Every structure is written in C-alpha cells, then in structure tokens.
mmCIF file of C-alpha atoms in Angstrom:
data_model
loop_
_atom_site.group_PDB
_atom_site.id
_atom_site.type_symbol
_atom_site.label_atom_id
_atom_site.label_comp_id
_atom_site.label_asym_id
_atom_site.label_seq_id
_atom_site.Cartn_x
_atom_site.Cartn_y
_atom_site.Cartn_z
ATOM 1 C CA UNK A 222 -152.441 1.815 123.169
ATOM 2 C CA UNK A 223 -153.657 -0.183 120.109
ATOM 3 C CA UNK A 224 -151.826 2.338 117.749
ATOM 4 C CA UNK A 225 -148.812 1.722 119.952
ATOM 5 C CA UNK A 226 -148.756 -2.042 119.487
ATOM 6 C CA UNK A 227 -149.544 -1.764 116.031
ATOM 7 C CA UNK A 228 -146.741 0.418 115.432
ATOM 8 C CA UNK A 229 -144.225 -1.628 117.266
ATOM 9 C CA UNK A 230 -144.871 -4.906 115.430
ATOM 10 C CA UNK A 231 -144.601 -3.119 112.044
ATOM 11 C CA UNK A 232 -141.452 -2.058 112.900
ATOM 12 C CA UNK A 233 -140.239 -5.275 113.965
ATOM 13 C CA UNK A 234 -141.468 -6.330 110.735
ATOM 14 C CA UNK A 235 -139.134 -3.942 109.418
ATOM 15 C CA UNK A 236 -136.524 -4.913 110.846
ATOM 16 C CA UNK A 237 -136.936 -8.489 110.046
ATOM 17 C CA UNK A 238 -137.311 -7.589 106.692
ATOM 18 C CA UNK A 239 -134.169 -5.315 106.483
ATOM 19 C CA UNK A 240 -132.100 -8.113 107.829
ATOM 20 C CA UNK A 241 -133.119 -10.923 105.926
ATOM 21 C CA UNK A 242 -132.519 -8.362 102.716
ATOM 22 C CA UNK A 243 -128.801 -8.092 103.903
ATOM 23 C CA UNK A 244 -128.923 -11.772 104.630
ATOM 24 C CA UNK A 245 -129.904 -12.707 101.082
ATOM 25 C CA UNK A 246 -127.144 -10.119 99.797
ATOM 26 C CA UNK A 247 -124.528 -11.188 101.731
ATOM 27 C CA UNK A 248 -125.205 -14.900 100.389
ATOM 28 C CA UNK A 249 -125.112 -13.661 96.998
ATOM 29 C CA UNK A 250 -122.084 -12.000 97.044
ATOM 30 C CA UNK A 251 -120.361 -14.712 98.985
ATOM 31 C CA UNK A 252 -121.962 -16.743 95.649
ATOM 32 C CA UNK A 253 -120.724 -14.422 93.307
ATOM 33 C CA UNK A 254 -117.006 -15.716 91.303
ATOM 34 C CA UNK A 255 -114.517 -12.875 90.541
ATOM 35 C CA UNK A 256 -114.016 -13.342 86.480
ATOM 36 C CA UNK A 257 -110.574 -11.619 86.540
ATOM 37 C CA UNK A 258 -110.076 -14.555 89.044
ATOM 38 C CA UNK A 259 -110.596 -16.980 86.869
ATOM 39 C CA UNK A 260 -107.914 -15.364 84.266
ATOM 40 C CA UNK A 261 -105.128 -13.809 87.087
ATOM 41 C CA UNK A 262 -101.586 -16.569 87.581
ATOM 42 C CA UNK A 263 -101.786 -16.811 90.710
ATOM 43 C CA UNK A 264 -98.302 -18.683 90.392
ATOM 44 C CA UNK A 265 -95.273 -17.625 92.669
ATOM 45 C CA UNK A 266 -92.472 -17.033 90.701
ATOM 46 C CA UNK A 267 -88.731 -16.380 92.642
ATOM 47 C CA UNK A 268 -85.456 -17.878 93.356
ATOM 48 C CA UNK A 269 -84.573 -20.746 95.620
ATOM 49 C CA UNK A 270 -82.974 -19.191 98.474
ATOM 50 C CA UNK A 271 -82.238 -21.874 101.174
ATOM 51 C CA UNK A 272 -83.544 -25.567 101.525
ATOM 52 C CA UNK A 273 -83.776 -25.309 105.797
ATOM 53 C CA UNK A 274 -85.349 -28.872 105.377
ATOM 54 C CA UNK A 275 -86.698 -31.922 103.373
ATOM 55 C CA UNK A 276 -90.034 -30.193 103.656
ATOM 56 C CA UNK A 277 -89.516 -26.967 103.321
ATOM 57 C CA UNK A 278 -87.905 -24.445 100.787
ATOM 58 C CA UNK A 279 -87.269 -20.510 101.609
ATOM 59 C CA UNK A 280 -87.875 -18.347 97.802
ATOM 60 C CA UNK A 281 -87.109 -14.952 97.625
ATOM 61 C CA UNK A 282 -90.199 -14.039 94.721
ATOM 62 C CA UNK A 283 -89.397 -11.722 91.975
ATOM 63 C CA UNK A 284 -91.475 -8.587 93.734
ATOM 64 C CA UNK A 285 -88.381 -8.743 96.457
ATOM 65 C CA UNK A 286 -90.102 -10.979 99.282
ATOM 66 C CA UNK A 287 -88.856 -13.927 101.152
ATOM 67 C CA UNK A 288 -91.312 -16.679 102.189
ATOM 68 C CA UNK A 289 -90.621 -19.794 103.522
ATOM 69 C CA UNK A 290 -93.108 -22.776 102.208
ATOM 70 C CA UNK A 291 -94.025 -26.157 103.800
ATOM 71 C CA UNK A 292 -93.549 -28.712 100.442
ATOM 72 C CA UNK A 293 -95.284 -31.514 102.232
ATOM 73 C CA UNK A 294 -98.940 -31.245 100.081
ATOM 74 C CA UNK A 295 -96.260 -31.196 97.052
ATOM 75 C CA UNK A 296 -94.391 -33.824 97.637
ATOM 76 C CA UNK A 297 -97.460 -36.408 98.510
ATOM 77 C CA UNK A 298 -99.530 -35.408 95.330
ATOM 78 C CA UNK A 299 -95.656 -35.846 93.419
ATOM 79 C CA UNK A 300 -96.208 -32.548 91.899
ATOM 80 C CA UNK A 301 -92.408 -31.531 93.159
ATOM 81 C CA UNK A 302 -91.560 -31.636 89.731
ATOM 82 C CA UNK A 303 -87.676 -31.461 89.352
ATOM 83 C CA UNK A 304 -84.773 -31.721 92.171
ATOM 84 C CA UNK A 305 -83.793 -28.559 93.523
ATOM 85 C CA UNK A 306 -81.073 -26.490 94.785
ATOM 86 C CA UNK A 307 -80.111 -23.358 96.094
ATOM 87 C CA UNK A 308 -80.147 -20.625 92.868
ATOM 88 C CA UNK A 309 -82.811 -22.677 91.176
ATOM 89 C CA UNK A 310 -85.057 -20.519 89.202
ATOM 90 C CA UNK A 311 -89.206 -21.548 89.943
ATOM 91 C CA UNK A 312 -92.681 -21.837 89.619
ATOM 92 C CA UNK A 313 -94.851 -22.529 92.634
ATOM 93 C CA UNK A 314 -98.510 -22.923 93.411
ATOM 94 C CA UNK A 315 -99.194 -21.911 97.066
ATOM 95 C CA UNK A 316 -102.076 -21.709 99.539
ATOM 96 C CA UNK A 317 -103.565 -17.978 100.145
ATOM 97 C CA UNK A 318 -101.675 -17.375 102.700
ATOM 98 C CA UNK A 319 -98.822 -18.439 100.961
ATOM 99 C CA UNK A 320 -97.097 -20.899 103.603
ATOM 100 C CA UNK A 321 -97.382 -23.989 101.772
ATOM 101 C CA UNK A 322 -96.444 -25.340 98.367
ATOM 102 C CA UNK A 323 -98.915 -27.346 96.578
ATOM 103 C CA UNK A 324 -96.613 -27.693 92.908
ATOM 104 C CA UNK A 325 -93.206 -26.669 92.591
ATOM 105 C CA UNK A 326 -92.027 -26.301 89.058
ATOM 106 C CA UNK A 327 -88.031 -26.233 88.375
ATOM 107 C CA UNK A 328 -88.056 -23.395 85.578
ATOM 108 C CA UNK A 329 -84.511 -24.338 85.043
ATOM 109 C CA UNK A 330 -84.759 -28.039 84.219
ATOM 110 C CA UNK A 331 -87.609 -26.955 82.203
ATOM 111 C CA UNK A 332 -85.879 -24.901 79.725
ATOM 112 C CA UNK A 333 -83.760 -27.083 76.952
ATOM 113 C CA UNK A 334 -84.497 -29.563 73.844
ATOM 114 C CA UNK A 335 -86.840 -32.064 74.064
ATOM 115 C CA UNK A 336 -87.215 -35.135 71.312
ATOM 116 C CA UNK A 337 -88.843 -38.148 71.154
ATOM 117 C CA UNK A 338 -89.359 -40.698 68.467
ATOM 118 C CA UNK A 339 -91.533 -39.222 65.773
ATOM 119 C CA UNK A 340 -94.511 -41.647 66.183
ATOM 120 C CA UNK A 341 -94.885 -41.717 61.793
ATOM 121 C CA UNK A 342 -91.558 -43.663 61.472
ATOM 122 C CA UNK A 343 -89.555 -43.806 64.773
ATOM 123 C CA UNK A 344 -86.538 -43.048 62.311
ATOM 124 C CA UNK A 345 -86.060 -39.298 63.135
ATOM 125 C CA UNK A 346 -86.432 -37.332 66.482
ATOM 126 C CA UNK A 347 -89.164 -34.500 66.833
ATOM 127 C CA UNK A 348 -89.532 -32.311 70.002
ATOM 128 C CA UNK A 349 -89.747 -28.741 71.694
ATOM 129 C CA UNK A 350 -87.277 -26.345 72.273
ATOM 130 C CA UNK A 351 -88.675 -24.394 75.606
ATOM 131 C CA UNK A 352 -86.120 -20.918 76.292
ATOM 132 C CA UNK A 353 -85.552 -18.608 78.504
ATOM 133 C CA UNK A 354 -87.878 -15.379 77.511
ATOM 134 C CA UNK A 355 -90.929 -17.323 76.862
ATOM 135 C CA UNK A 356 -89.782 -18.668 73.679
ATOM 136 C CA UNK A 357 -90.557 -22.448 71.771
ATOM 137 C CA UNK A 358 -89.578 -23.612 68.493
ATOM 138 C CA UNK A 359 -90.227 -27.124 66.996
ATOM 139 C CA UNK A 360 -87.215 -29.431 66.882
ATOM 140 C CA UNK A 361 -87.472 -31.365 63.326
ATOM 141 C CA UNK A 362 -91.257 -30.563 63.410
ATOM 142 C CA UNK A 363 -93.057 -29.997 59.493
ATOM 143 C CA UNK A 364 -96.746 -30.012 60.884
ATOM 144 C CA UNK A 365 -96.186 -27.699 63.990
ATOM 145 C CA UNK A 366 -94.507 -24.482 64.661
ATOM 146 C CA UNK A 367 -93.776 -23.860 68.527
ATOM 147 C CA UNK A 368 -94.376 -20.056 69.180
ATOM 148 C CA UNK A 369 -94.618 -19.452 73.054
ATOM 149 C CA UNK A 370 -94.185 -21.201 76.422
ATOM 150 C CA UNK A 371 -95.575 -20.031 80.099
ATOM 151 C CA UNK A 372 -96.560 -21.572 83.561
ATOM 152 C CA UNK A 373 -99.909 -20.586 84.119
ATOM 153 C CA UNK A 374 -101.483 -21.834 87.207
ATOM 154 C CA UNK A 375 -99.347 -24.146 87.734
ATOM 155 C CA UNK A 376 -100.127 -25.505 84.114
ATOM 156 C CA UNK A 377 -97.960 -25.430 80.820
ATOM 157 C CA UNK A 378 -99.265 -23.265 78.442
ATOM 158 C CA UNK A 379 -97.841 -23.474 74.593
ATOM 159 C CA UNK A 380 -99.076 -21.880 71.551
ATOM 160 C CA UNK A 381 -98.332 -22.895 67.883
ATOM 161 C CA UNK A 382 -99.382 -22.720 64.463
ATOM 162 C CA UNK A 383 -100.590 -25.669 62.710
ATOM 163 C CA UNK A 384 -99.893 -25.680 59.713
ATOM 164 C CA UNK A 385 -101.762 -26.038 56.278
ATOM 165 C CA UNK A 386 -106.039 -24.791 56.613
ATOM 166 C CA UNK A 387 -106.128 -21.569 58.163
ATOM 167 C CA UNK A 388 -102.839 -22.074 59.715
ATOM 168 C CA UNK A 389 -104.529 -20.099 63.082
ATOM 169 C CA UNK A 390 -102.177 -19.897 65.992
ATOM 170 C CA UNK A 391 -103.988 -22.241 68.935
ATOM 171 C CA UNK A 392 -103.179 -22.465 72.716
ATOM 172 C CA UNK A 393 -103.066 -25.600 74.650
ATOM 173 C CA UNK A 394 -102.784 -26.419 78.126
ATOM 174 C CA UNK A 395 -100.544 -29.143 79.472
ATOM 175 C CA UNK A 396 -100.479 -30.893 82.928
ATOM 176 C CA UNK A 397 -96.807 -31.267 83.818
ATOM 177 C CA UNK A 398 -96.346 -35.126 85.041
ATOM 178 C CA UNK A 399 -92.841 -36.025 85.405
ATOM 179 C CA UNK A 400 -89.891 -33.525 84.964
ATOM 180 C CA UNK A 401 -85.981 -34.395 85.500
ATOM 181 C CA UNK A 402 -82.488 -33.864 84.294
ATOM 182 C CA UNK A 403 -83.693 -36.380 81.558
ATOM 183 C CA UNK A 404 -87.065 -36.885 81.738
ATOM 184 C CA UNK A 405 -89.615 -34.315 80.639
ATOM 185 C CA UNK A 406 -93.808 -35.653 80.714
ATOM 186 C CA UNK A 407 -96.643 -33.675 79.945
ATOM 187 C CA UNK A 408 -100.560 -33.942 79.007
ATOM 188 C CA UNK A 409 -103.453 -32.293 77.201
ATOM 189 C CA UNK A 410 -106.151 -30.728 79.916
ATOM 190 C CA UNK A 411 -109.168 -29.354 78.685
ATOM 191 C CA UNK A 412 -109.689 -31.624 75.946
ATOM 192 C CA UNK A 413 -112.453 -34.027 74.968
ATOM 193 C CA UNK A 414 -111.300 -37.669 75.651
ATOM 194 C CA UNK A 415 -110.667 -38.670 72.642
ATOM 195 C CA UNK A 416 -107.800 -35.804 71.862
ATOM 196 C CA UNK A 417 -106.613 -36.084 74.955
ATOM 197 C CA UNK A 418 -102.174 -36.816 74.580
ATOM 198 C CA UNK A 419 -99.284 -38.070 76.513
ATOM 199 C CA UNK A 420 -96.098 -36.062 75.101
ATOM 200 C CA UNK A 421 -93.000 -38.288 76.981
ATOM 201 C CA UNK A 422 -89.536 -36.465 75.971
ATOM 202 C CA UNK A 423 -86.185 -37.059 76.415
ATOM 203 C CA UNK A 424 -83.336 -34.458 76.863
ATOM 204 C CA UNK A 425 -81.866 -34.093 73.459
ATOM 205 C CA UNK A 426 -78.125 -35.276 73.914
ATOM 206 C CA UNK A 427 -75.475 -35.043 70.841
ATOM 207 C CA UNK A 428 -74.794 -38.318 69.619
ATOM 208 C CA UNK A 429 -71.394 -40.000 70.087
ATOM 209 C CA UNK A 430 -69.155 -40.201 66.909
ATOM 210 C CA UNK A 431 -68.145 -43.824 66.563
ATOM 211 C CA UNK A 432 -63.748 -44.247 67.186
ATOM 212 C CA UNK A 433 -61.941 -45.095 64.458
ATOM 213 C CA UNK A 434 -59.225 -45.424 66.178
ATOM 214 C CA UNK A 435 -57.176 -42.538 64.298
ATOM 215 C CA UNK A 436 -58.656 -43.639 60.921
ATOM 216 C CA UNK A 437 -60.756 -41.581 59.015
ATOM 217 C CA UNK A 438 -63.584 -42.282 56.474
ATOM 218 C CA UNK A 439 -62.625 -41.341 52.658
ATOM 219 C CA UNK A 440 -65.375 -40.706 50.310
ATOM 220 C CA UNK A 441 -65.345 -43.213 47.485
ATOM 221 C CA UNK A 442 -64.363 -41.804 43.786
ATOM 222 C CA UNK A 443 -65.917 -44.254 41.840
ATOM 223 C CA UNK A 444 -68.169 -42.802 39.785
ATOM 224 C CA UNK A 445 -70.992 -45.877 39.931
ATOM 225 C CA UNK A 446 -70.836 -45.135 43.999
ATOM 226 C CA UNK A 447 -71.653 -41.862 43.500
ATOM 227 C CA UNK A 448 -74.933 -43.344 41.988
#
C-alpha cells in the first residue's frame, strides 16, 4: 500500500513538473521577437478604389485584394497625409487584421520636386526630386546626391551619398509630418538629438516671366557693359 502511495505522488510530481516545463516554454516563446519581423514592410500598398465614407476608404492592394479600412485612428493622430481620391496610388499602415488604417500615405502627391531656401544664403533653391520607380536626385544640391526613395513602415526611407571623405552611401529615415498639393514636411527618426532635422519643402513651381507688354529685352553692345 505504501509503495502504492509512494508511486502515485511521484507521478503527480511528474506531472507537475511536465507542466510547469511547458508553462515556462510557452512564456518564452510568447517572449521571443521574430527578427525578420523587425526588417519585413508591413505597409499596404494598392489603389484607391472607392471612398464609401469620410471614415473609410475601400483599396484594391497590389496582390489583387480588396479591403475596406476604417481611417478614423488616421485621421485623429493627422497621419492622413495627403487628400485623396478615387485612382490615388498609396501607402497604408493597418492593424493585423487589416480593417483599420493607422497612416495613409498619398504616393502620388509624394512624387515631384521639392525646394526650399538653401539655408547658406536663401538666394538659390535646393530640394529632392522623389519619382516614380524608387528614384531621388538632388535639385541644385553640391554636398548631397539623392540615390533612392521608399515607404517603409510607414516611414520615408532615402539614401544618398555625401560627398567629399569616404563619400559612403548612408540611409536615413524620415517621419512624414505634413504632405499636400504644396506642402511637403518631413523629419530625421533615429537620430541623436542633436542631428535631429526638420526638412519643410515647397512644390517647385516655374517662375512667371515678367510682361513686357510686347517688348523685348536687347542685350547691350557696348563693349564697357560687357565688362
């Protein structure tokens, strides 16, 4: 009878022992991160199919589906970044289950010059050319050579060459802040406080000729003008 008990509670033992082992295990891999995760876009990429609401959009993604999102978390964080309409190329970041929208990202508004003032002498523009393919180029720009351009989790990615040293090609990230028909506003993530930037752009427009009323503008012959 003693052998009995005895064997009975060392099996419970067991038991115990067993399941706390697949307790522990099951904590750890519910601790454990996915690396690939970390790297993967998880950005939805499609078309803008239908606008059924003011909080919703329907996108028909570029592997063929249609799903229709609530924009509500993306329009109270402001991270609907550029009017839309129907045709409207874009980049959205969604819940798992793919139902709501937390950024939307007009890929079309995107794409285009962008100048500002160049902060040396405010007498020329400087800027970003973002095209279609993935493709930047510096506008005006000596120091910096725009290679490449991608949404990445939600996130504007650019690499360039800076040049003179090594003249290393470097990638920075860029949180995307305001973007409009006119208006394009972006900052440095991942950066120590000190480096961190505000790039504000314009959309580069061609500048009006001045009427001369019919007249034109002769150039002067005098040799001293020349000067």
């Amino acid at each position: 009878m003693k052998k009995l008990v005895f064997l009975s509670v060392a099996m419970a033992a067991m038991m115990m022992l067993s399941c706390g082992g697949n307790t522990h295990q099951a904590e750890r891999e519910e601790d454990t991160v996915d690396v690939n995760d970390l790297i993967r876009d998880h950005t939805l990429y499609g078309l803008c199919a239908a606008i059924p609401s003011t909080s919703q959009l329907k996108v028909i993604t570029d592997v063929g589906d249609t799903v229709t999102l609530d924009i509500t978390p993306a329009l109270e964080n402001r991270k609907m970044l550029g009017s839309v309409k129907v045709g409207d190329r874009l980049a959205v970041m969604t819940n798992k289950n793919q139902t709501m929208a937390t950024e939307v990202i007009n890929i079309n508004l995107l794409l285009g010059n962008w100048v500002m003032p160049d902060p040396l002498d405010g007498s020329d523009e400087i800027g970003i050319r973002i095209k279609e393919g993935g493709v930047a180029e510096s506008i005006e720009m000596t120091n910096i050579t725009y290679r490449t351009w991608r949404i990445f989790n939600g996130k504007l990615e650019i690499t360039s060459i800076r040049e003179g040293g090594e003249q290393a090609e470097e990638t920075n990230y860029f949180d995307i802040l305001k973007l409009s028909a006119d208006t394009l506003v972006y900052k440095t993530i991942d950066k120590p406080q000190d480096e961190e930037e505000t790039f504000e752009y314009s959309r580069w427009r061609e500048k009006e000729q001045p009427d001369l009323h019919g007249l034109k503008l002769e150039e002067h012959q005098d040799e001293y003008m020349k000067l």
